[in-house]
PDB file of C-alpha atoms in Angstrom:
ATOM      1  CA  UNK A   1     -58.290  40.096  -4.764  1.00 75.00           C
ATOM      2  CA  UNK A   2     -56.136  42.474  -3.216  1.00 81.00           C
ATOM      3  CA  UNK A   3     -52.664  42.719  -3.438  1.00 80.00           C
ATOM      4  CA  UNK A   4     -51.620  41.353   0.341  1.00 76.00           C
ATOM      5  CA  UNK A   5     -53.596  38.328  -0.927  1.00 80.00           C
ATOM      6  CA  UNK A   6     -52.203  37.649  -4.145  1.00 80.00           C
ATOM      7  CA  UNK A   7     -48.758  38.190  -2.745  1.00 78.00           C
ATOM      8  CA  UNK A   8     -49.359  35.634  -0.302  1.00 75.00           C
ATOM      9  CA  UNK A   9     -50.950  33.038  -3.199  1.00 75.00           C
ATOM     10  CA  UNK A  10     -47.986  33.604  -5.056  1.00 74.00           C
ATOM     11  CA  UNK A  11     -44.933  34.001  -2.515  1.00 73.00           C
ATOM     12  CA  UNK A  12     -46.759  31.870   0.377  1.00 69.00           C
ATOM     13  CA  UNK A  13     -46.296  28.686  -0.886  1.00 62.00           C
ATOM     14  CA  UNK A  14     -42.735  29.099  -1.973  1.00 59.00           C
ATOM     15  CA  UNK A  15     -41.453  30.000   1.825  1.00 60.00           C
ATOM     16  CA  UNK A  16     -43.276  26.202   2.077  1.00 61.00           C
ATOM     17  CA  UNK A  17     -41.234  24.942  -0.279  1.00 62.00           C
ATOM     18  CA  UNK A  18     -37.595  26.319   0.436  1.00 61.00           C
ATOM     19  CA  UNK A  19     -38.515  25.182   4.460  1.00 65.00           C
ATOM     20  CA  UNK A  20     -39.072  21.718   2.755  1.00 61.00           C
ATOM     21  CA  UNK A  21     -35.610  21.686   0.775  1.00 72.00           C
ATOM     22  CA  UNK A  22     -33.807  23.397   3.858  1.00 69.00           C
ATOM     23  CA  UNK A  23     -35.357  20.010   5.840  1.00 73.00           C
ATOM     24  CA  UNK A  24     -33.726  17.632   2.833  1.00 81.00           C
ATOM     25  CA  UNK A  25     -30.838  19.865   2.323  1.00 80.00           C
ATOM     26  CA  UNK A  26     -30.427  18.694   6.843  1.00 82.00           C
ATOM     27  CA  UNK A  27     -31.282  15.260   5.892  1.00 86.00           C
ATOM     28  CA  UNK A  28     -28.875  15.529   3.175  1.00 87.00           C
ATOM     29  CA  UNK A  29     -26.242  17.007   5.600  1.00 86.00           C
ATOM     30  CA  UNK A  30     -26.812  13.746   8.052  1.00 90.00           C
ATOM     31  CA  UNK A  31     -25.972  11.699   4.912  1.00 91.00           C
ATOM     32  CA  UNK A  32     -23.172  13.197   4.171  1.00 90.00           C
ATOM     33  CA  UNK A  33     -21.964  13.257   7.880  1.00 94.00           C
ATOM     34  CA  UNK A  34     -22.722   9.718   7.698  1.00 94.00           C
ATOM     35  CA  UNK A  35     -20.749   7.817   4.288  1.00 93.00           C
ATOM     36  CA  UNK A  36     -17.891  10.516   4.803  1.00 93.00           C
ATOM     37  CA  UNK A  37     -17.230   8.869   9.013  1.00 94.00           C
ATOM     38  CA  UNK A  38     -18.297   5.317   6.866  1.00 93.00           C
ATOM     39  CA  UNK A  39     -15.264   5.993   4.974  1.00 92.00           C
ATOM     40  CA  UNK A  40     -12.902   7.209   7.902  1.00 93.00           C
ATOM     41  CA  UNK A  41     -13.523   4.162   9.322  1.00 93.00           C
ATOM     42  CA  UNK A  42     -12.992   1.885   6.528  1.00 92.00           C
ATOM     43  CA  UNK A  43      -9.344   3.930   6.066  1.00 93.00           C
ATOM     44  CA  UNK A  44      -8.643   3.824   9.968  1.00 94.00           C
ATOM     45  CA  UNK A  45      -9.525   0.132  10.002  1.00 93.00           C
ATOM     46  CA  UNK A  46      -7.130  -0.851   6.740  1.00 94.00           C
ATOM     47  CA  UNK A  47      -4.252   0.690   8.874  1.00 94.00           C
ATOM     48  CA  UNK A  48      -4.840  -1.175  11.845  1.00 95.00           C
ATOM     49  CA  UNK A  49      -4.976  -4.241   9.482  1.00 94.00           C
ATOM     50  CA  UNK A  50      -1.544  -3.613   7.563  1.00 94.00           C
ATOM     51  CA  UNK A  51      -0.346  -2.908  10.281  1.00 94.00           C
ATOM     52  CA  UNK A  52      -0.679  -6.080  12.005  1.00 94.00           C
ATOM     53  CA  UNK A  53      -0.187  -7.855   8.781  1.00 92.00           C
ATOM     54  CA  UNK A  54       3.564  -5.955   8.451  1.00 93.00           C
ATOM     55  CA  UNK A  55       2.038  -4.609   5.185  1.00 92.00           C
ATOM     56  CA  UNK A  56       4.351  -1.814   3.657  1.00 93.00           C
ATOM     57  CA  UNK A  57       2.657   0.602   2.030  1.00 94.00           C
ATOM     58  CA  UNK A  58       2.683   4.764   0.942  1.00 95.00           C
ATOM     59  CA  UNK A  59      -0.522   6.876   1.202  1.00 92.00           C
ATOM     60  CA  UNK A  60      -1.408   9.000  -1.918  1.00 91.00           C
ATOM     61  CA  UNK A  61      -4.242  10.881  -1.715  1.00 87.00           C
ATOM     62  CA  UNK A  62      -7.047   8.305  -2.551  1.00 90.00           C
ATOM     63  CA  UNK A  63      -4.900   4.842  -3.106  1.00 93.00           C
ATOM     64  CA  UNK A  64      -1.977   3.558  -1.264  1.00 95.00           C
ATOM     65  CA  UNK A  65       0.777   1.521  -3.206  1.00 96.00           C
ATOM     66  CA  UNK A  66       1.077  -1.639  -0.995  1.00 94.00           C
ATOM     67  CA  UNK A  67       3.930  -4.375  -1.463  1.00 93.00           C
ATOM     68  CA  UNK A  68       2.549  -7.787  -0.442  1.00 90.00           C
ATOM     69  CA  UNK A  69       5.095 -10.515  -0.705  1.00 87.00           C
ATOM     70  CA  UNK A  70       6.867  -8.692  -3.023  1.00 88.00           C
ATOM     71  CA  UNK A  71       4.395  -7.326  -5.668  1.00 91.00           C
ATOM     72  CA  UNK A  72       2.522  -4.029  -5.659  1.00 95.00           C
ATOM     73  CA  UNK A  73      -0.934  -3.278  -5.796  1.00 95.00           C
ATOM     74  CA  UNK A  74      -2.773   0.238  -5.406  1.00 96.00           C
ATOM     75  CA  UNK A  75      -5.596   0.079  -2.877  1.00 96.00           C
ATOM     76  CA  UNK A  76      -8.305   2.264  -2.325  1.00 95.00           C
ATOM     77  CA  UNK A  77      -9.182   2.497   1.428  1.00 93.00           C
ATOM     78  CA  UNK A  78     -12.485   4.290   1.010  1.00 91.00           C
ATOM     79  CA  UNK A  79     -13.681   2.173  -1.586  1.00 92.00           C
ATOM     80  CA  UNK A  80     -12.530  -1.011  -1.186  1.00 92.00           C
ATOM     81  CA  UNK A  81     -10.993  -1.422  -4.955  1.00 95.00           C
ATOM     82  CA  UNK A  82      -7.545  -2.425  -5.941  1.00 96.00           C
ATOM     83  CA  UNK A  83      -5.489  -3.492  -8.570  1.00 95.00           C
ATOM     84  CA  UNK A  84      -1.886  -4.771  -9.146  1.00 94.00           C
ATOM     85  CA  UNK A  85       0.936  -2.149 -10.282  1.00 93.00           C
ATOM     86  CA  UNK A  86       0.822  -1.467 -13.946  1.00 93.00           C
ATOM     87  CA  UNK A  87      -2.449  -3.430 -14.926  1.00 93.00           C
ATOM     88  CA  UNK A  88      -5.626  -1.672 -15.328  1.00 94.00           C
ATOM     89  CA  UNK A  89      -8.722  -3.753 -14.433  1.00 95.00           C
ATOM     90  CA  UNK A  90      -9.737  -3.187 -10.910  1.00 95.00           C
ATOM     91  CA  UNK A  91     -11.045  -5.561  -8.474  1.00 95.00           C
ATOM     92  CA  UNK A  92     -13.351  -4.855  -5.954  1.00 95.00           C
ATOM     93  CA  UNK A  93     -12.672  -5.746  -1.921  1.00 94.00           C
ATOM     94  CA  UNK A  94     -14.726  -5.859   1.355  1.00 92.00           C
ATOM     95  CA  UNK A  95     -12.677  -3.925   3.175  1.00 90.00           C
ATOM     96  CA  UNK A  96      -8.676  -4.388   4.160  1.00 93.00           C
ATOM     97  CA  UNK A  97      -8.939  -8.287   5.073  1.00 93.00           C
ATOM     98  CA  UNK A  98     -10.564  -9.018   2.518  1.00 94.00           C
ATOM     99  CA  UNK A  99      -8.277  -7.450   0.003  1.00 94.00           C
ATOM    100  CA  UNK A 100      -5.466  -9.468   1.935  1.00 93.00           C
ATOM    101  CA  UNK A 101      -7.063 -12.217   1.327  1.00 93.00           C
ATOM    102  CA  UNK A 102      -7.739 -11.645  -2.300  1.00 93.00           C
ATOM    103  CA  UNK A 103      -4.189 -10.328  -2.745  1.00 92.00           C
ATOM    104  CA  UNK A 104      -2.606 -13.575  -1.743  1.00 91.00           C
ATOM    105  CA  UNK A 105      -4.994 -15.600  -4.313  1.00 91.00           C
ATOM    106  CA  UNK A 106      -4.353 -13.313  -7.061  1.00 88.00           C
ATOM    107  CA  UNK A 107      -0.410 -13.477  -6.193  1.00 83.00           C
ATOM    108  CA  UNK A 108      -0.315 -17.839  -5.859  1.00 85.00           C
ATOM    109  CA  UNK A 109      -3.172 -17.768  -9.014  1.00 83.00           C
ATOM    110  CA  UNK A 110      -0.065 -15.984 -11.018  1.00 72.00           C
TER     111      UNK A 110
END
């Protein structure tokens, strides 16, 4: 075996195999691209909501403090989670609706 030959045993294959990661590392990319607009959306949408709801509320950088007939609860726009000012267990939402919905339970359950 020459050396051109081994070379391209040994080194040949692994071109192959960083073109397959650069191919998952685009897939990956599109992914990416994807949840991160998912969650754009899901923040865009929860204004739109509290705003037509009269919903006060103060962005942070991942929860906003909302006051909902007078009590305040963190929300998570991207995620869909909340909780009620100064308690600690989280409850989990469907999007801005729903956590109105769930908000005004929680706040006639109490």
């Amino acid at each position: 075996m020459n050396h051109k030959e081994w070379y391209q045993q040994r080194y040949g294959r692994l071109s192959k195999e960083l073109s397959l990661s650069a191919n998952k590392a685009e897939e990956y990319q599109k992914i990416s691209d994807h949840n991160r607009a998912k969650k754009q959306s899901l923040e865009d949408a929860a204004r739109v909501i509290f705003r037509e709801h009269n919903i006060s509320y103060q962005e942070n950088t991942n929860s906003w403090l909302c006051t909902v007939e007078g009590c305040k609860y963190y929300y998570f726009p991207k995620s869909g989670k909340w909780r009620p000012q100064g308690k600690t267990k989280i409850y989990y939402s469907r999007g801005a609706a729903d956590f109105l919905g769930k908000v005004w339970r929680f706040h006639n359950s109490n």
